[in-house]
Amino acid sequence: MSKHAVVYCEYQFGSMDGKTANGLVREPGKYNIVGIIDSTKAGLDAGEYLDSKKSGIPVFKNLDEALRKAANRPEDFIIGLAPADAFLNDEERQVVIKAMEEGLNIINPLQEFLTEDEEIMTFAKQYNVEVRDIRKPKPKKDWHIFTGRILDIETPIITVLGTDGACGKRTTAVILDKELQARGYKTAFISTGQTGLIQGYKYGFAIDAFPMQYLIGEIENEIVRAEEIEKPDIIIVEGQGALSHPGYASSAGILKGAKPKAVILQHPPKRKVLGDFPFMPMPKVEDEINLIEHYAQTKVIGITLNHEGMTDEDIESTITDYENQYKLPVTDVLKFGPAKIVDNLIAFFPSLSRSEQVGVSE
């Protein structure tokens, strides 16, 4: 049975720094999300605010209102923020303490490990609640380095990379995964960030918690593990950051460890500068494609759009322009679905074409 949770995202719901909350509204995974806390959007439906589609998830002004008005009392309090500095400020910290006083377990996706915070853990013990640090890595004795086992995997491996951080890579990867499953394919999804781990994906880890050498080995190990256990038709690896990004090396580690045979590139056409690095201009799509293909000896086979700041007319004209320019299928999976990208995946990988598809209703 799904646990009930409220997601704290004050001032940031619907923004880049609210990406964890945004992702949980779109795909709650193992949770039943009973509300979002953001006083600046209080009274709205979270799904309608994000995607113009009602979700039945209300936005509350504070924790007290959430506990009073939510259809079900939450058991977990999820920190839905993903700020660049990755630390709680004093106001946020007090809300976390208040949640523990109310008997809620704390689900913490930040790089600040609350299980190592003496005050927080004193409160946790006092109120008999659990604190879970999503990004906290397993013991070092269990870390892996690259072994080359992935080179023996014949199953198609793809990843969704981007031209920036927080531009929708995980959302697109999840939607592609669902579409492939709907067509009868068996998939294995490798989560590489905090939101996917909260959602409950079976394979993955928070890659930015590991030094690069072990990040590469851990990605390889998770893919090999998924291949051996699931025997999937295709493996989808969630991307992080951007290969060209000056502040993140995670895409480089994913490309080295996953050895993807194809890449989908996610891009926000209206961004002029990198999200958390406004002194850096956004890369050109063609430059990112060339960089990825040269770096990893792989092939970008589709482009997906993040429609922030775009009208429907903007999206449609951009799709047309990009398809003419790059000779690749282009879509916005939230607006128009993933069908043309999945069609191209099936065409690109002979094994998917051969297995299309036993047991699927006509």
Coordinates of N, CA and C in Angstrom, one line a residue, residues 9-11 13 36-46 49 57-63 65-66 69:
C9 N 7.8 22.6 -0.4 CA 8.5 23.2 -1.6 C 8.3 24.7 -1.5
E10 N 8.4 25.3 -0.4 CA 8.1 26.7 -0.2 C 8.9 27.6 -1.2
Y11 N 8.1 28.5 -1.8 CA 8.6 29.5 -2.8 C 9.0 28.9 -4.1
F13 N 7.8 25.7 -5.8 CA 7.0 24.7 -6.6 C 6.9 25.2 -8.0
I36 N 1.1 19.6 -1.5 CA 2.4 20.3 -1.7 C 2.3 21.6 -0.8
I37 N 3.4 21.9 -0.1 CA 3.4 23.1 0.7 C 4.2 24.2 0.0
D38 N 3.5 25.2 -0.4 CA 4.1 26.4 -1.0 C 3.1 27.6 -0.9
S39 N 3.4 28.5 0.0 CA 2.4 29.5 0.3 C 2.1 30.4 -0.9
T40 N 3.1 30.5 -1.8 CA 2.9 31.4 -2.9 C 1.9 30.8 -4.0
K41 N 1.6 29.5 -3.9 CA 0.6 28.9 -4.8 C -0.5 28.2 -4.1
A42 N -0.7 28.6 -2.8 CA -1.7 28.0 -2.0 C -3.1 28.1 -2.6
G43 N -3.9 27.0 -2.5 CA -5.2 27.0 -3.1 C -5.3 26.4 -4.5
L44 N -4.2 26.2 -5.2 CA -4.1 25.7 -6.5 C -4.1 24.2 -6.5
D45 N -4.4 23.6 -7.6 CA -4.2 22.2 -7.9 C -2.8 22.0 -8.4
A46 N -2.0 21.2 -7.8 CA -0.6 21.1 -8.2 C -0.4 20.7 -9.7
Y49 N -1.4 23.5 -12.0 CA -0.4 24.6 -12.1 C 0.9 24.2 -12.9
I57 N -4.1 17.0 -6.3 CA -3.1 17.2 -5.2 C -3.2 18.7 -4.9
P58 N -3.7 19.1 -3.7 CA -3.8 20.5 -3.4 C -2.4 21.1 -3.0
V59 N -2.3 22.4 -3.2 CA -1.2 23.2 -2.6 C -1.6 23.9 -1.4
F60 N -0.9 23.7 -0.3 CA -1.3 24.3 1.0 C -0.3 25.4 1.3
K61 N -0.7 26.3 2.2 CA 0.1 27.5 2.5 C 1.2 27.1 3.6
N62 N 0.9 26.1 4.4 CA 1.9 25.7 5.4 C 1.6 24.3 5.9
L63 N 2.4 23.8 6.8 CA 2.3 22.5 7.3 C 1.0 22.3 8.1
E65 N -1.9 23.8 7.8 CA -3.0 23.7 6.9 C -3.0 22.3 6.2
A66 N -1.9 21.8 5.8 CA -1.8 20.5 5.2 C -2.3 19.4 6.1
K69 N -6.2 19.9 6.4 CA -7.1 19.8 5.3 C -6.8 18.6 4.3

